[in-house]
PDB file of C-alpha atoms in Angstrom:
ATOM      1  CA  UNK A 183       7.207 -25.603  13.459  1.00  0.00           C
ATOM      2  CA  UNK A 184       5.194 -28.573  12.112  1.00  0.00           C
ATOM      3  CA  UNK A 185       2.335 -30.722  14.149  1.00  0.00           C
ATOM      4  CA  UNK A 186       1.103 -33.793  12.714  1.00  0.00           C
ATOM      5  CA  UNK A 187      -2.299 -34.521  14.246  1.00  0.00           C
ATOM      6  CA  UNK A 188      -3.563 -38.299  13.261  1.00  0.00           C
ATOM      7  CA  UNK A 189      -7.675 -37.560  13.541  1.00  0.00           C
ATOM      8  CA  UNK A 190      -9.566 -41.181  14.342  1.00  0.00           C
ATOM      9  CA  UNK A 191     -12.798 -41.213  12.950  1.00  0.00           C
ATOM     10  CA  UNK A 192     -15.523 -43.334  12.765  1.00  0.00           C
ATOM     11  CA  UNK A 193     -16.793 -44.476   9.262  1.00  0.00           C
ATOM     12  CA  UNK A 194     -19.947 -42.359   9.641  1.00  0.00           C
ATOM     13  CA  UNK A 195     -18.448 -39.408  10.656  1.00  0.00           C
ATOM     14  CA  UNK A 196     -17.766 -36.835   8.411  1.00  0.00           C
ATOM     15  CA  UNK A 197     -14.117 -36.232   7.538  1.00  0.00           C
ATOM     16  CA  UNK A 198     -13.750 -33.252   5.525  1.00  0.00           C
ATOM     17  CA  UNK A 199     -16.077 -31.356   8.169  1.00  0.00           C
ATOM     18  CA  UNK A 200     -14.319 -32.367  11.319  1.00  0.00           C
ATOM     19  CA  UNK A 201     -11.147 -31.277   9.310  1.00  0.00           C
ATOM     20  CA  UNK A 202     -12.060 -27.699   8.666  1.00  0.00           C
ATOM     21  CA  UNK A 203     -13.906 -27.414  12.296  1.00  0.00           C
ATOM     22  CA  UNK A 204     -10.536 -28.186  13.472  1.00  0.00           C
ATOM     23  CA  UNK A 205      -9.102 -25.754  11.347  1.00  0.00           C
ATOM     24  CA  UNK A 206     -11.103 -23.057  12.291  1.00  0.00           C
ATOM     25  CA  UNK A 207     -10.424 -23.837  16.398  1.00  0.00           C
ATOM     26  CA  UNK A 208      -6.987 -24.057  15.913  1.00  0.00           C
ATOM     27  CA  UNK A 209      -6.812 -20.812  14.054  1.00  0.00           C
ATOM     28  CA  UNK A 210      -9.262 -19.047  16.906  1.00  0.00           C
ATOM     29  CA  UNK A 211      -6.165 -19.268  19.240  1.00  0.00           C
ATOM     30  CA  UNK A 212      -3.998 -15.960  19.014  1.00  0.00           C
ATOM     31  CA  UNK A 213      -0.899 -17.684  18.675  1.00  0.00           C
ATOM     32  CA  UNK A 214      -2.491 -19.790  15.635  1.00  0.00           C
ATOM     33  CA  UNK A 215      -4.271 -17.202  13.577  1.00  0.00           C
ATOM     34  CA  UNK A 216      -1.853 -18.067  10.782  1.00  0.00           C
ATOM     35  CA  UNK A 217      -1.299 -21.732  11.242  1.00  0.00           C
ATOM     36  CA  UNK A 218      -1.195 -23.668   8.017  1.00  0.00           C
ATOM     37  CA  UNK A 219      -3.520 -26.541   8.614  1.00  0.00           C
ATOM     38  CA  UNK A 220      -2.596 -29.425   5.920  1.00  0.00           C
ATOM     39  CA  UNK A 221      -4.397 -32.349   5.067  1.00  0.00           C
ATOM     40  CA  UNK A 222      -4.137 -35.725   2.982  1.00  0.00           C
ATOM     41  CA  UNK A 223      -7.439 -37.708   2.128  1.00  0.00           C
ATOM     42  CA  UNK A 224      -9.297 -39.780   4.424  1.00  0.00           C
ATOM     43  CA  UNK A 225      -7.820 -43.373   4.693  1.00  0.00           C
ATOM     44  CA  UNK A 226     -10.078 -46.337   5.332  1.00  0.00           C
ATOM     45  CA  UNK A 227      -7.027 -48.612   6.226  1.00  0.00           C
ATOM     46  CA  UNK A 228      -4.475 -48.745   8.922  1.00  0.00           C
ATOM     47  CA  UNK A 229      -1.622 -49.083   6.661  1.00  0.00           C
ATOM     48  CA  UNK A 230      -2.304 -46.275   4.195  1.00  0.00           C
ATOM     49  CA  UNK A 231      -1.712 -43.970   7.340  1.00  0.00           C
ATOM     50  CA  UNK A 232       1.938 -43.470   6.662  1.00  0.00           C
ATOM     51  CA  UNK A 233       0.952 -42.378   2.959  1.00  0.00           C
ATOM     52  CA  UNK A 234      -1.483 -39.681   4.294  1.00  0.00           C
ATOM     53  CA  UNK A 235       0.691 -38.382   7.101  1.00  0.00           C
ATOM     54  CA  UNK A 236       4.015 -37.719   4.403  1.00  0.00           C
ATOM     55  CA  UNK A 237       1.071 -36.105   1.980  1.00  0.00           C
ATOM     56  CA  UNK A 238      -0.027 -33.937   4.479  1.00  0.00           C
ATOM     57  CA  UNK A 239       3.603 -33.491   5.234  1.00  0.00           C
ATOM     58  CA  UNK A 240       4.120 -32.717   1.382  1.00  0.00           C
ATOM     59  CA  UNK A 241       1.024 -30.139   1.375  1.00  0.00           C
ATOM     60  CA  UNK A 242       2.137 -28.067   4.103  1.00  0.00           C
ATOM     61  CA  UNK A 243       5.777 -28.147   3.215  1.00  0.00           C
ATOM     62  CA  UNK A 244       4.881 -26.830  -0.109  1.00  0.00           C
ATOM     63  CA  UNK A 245       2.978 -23.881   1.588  1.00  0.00           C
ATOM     64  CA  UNK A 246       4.847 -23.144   5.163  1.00  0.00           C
ATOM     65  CA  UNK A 247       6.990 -19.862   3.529  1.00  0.00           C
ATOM     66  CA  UNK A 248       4.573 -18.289   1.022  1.00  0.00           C
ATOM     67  CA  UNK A 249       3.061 -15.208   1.890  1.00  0.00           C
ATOM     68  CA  UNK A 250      -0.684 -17.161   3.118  1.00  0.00           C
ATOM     69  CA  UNK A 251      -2.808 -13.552   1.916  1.00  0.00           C
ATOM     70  CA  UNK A 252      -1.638 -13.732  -1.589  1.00  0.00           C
ATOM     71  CA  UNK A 253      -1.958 -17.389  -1.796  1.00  0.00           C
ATOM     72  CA  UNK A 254      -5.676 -17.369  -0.695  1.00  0.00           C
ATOM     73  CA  UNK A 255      -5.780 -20.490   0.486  1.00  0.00           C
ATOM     74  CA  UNK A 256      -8.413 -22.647   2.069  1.00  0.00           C
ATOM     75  CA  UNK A 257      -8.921 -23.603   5.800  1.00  0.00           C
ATOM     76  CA  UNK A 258      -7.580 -26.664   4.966  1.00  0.00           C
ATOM     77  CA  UNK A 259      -4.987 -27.306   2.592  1.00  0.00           C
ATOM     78  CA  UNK A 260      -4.853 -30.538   0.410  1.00  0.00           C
ATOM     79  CA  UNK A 261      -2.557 -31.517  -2.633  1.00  0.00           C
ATOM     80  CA  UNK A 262      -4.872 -30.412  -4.797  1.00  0.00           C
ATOM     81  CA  UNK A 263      -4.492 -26.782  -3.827  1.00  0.00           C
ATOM     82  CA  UNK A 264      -0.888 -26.644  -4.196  1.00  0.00           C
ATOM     83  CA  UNK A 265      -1.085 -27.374  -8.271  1.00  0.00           C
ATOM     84  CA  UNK A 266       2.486 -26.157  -9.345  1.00  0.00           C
ATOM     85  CA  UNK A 267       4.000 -25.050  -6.056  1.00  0.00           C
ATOM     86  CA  UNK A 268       3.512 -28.577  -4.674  1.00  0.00           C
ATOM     87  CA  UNK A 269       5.707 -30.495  -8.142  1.00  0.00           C
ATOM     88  CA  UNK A 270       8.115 -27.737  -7.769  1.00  0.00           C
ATOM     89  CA  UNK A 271       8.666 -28.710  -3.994  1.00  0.00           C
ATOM     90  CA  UNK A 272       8.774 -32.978  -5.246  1.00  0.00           C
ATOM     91  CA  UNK A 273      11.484 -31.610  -7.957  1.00  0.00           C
ATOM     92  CA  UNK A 274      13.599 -29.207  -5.873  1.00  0.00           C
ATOM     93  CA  UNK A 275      16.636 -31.107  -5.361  1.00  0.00           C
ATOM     94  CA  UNK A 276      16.857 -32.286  -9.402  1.00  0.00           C
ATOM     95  CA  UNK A 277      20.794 -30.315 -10.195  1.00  0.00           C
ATOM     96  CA  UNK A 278      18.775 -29.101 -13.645  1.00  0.00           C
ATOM     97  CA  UNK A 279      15.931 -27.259 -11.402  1.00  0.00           C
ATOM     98  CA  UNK A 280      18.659 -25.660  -9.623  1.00  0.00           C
ATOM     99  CA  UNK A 281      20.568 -24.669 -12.417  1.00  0.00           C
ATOM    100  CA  UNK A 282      17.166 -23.171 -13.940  1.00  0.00           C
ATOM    101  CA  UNK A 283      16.155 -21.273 -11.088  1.00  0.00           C
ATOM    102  CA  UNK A 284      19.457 -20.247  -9.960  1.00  0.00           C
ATOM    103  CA  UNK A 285      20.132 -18.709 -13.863  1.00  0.00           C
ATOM    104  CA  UNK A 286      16.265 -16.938 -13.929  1.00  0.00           C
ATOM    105  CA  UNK A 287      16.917 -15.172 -10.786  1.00  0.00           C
ATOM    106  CA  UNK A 288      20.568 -14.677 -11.091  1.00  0.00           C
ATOM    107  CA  UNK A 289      19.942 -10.720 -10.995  1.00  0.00           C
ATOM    108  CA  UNK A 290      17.415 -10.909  -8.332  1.00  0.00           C
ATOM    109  CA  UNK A 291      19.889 -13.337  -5.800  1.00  0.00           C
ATOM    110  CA  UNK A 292      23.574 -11.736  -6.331  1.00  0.00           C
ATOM    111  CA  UNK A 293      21.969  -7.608  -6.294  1.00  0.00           C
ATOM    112  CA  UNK A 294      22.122  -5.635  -3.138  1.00  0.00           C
ATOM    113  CA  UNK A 295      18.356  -5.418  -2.859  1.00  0.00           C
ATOM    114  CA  UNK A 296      17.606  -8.645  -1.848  1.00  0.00           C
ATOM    115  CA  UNK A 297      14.212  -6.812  -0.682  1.00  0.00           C
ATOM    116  CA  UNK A 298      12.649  -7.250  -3.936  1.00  0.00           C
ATOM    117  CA  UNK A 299      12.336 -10.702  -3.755  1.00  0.00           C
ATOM    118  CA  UNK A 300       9.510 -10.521  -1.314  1.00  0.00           C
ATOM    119  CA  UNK A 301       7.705  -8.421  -3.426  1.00  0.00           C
ATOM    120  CA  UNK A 302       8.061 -10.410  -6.505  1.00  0.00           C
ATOM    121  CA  UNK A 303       7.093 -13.090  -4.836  1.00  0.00           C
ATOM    122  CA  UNK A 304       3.719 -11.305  -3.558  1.00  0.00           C
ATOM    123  CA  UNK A 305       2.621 -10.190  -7.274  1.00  0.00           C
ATOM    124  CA  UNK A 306       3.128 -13.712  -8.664  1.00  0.00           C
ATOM    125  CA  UNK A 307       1.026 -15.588  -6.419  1.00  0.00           C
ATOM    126  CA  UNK A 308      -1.504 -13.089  -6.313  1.00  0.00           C
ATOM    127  CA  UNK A 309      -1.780 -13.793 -10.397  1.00  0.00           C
ATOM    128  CA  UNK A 310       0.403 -10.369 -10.709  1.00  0.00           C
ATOM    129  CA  UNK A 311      -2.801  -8.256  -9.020  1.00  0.00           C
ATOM    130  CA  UNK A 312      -0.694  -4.954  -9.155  1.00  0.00           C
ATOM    131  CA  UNK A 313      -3.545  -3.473  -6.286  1.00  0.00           C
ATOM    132  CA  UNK A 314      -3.789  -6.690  -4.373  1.00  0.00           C
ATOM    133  CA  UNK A 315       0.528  -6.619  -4.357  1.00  0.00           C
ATOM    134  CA  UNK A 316       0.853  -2.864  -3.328  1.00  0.00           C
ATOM    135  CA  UNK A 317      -1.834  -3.163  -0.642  1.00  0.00           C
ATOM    136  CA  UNK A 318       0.235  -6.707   1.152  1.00  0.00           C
ATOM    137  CA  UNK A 319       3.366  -4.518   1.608  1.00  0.00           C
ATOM    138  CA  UNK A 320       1.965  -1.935   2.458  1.00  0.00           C
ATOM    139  CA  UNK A 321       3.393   0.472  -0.188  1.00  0.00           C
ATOM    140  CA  UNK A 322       1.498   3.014  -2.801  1.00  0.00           C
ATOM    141  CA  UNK A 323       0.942   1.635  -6.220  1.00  0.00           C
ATOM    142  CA  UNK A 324       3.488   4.136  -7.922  1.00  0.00           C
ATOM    143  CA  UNK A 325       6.322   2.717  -5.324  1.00  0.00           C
ATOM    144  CA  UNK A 326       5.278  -0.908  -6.495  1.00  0.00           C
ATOM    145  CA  UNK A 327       5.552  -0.151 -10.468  1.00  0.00           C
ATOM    146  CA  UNK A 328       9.131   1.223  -9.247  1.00  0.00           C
ATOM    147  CA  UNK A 329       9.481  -1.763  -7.921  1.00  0.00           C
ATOM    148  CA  UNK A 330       8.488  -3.858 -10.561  1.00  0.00           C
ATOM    149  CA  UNK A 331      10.515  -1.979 -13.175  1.00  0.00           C
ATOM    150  CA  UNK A 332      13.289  -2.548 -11.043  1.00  0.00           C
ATOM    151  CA  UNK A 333      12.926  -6.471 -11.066  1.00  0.00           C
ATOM    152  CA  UNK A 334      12.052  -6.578 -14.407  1.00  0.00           C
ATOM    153  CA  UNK A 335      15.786  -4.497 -15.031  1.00  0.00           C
ATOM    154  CA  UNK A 336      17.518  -6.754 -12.970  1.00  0.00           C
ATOM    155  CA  UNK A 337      16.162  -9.902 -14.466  1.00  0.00           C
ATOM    156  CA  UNK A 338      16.298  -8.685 -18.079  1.00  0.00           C
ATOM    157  CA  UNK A 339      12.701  -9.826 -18.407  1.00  0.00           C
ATOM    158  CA  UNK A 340       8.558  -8.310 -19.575  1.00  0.00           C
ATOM    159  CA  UNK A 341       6.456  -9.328 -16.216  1.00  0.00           C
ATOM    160  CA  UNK A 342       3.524  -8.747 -18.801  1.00  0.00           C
ATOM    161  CA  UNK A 343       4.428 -11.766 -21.038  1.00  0.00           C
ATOM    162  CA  UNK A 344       2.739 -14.288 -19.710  1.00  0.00           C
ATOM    163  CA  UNK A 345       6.007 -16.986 -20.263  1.00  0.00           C
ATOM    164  CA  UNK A 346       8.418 -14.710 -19.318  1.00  0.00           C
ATOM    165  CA  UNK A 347       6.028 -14.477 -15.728  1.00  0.00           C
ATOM    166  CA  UNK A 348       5.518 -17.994 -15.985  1.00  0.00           C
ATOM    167  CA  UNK A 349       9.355 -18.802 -16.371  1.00  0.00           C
ATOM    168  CA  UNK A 350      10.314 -16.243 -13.228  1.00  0.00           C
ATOM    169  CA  UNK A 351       7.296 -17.623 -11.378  1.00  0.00           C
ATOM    170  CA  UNK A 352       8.533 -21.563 -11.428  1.00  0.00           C
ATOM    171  CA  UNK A 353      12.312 -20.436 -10.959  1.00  0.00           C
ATOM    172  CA  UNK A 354      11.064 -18.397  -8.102  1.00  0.00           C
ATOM    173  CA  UNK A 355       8.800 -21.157  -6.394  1.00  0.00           C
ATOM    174  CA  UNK A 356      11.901 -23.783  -7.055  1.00  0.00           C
ATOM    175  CA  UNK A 357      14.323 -21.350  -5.011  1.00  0.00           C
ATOM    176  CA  UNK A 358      11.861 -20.901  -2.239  1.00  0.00           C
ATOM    177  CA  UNK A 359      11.526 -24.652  -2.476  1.00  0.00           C
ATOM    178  CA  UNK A 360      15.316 -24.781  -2.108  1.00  0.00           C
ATOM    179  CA  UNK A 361      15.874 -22.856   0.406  1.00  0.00           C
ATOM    180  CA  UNK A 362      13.291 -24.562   2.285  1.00  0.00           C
TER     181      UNK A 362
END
């Protein structure tokens, strides 16, 4: 579910602040705890609002299905904290993205164990933190090197090289864009 809030300020008052304070009330509700709060820059004009609302949009669309703990993202999210994630969500419908991702994770998406995605997933945005990974699902670090082995089989590719990560990483982040 997504909530656009418009905030009206006055000129002295201090965006960024009343942003995160926000944040951090929304977030003290149980129901909210994990709320991805999304925001665009402040706008001085009326007609720039439009702009900032589909940025802030952009932002949170970018972010709404990743796993929030490996992301380690701020209170408030802005475009510059999506880097990569947010292009890959501008570029998601382009047939040769598709193709791309599609062919990366061909082993991962057509196998039985379509619970290895999730865990993939987890050790990429966490910068491939084999600890942080095993700890976020739960699981003891020799059952996550299974794991891992298992992906790299089925994908034919060496999680250590950095562009083979790299290349699994964007194909990955272009499905979930996909699919979302």
């Amino acid at each position: 579910d997504h909530v656009a809030v418009l905030l009206s300020l006055a000129p002295d008052q201090d965006a960024r602040a009343l942003t995160a304070h926000f944040a951090t009330r929304l977030r003290a509700e149980p129901d909210n705890s994990h709320a991805v709060v999304a925001a665009a820059d402040a706008r001085a004009d009326w007609t720039d609002v439009p702009a900032g609302l589909r940025e802030a949009q952009h932002v949170a669309d970018a972010v709404a299905d990743s796993p929030a703990a490996a992301l380690d993202l701020p209170p408030v999210v802005r475009l510059r904290d999506i880097h990569l994630r947010g292009l890959v969500r501008l570029l998601r419908d382009d047939p040769h993205v598709q193709s791309f991702a599609e062919r990366e994770l061909d082993g991962l998406l057509r196998g039985p164990d379509q619970d290895l995605l999730p865990v993939l997933r987890t050790y990429l945005a966490t910068g491939r933190n084999k600890s942080r990974t095993a700890q976020l699902h739960h699981v003891s670090r020799p059952a996550l090197y299974r794991r891992l082995e298992a992906i790299q089989g089925r994908l034919g590719v060496d999680l250590d090289d950095f562009e083979q990560a790299a290349s699994v990483h964007i194909a990955l982040l272009a499905h979930d864009a996909q699919q979302g």
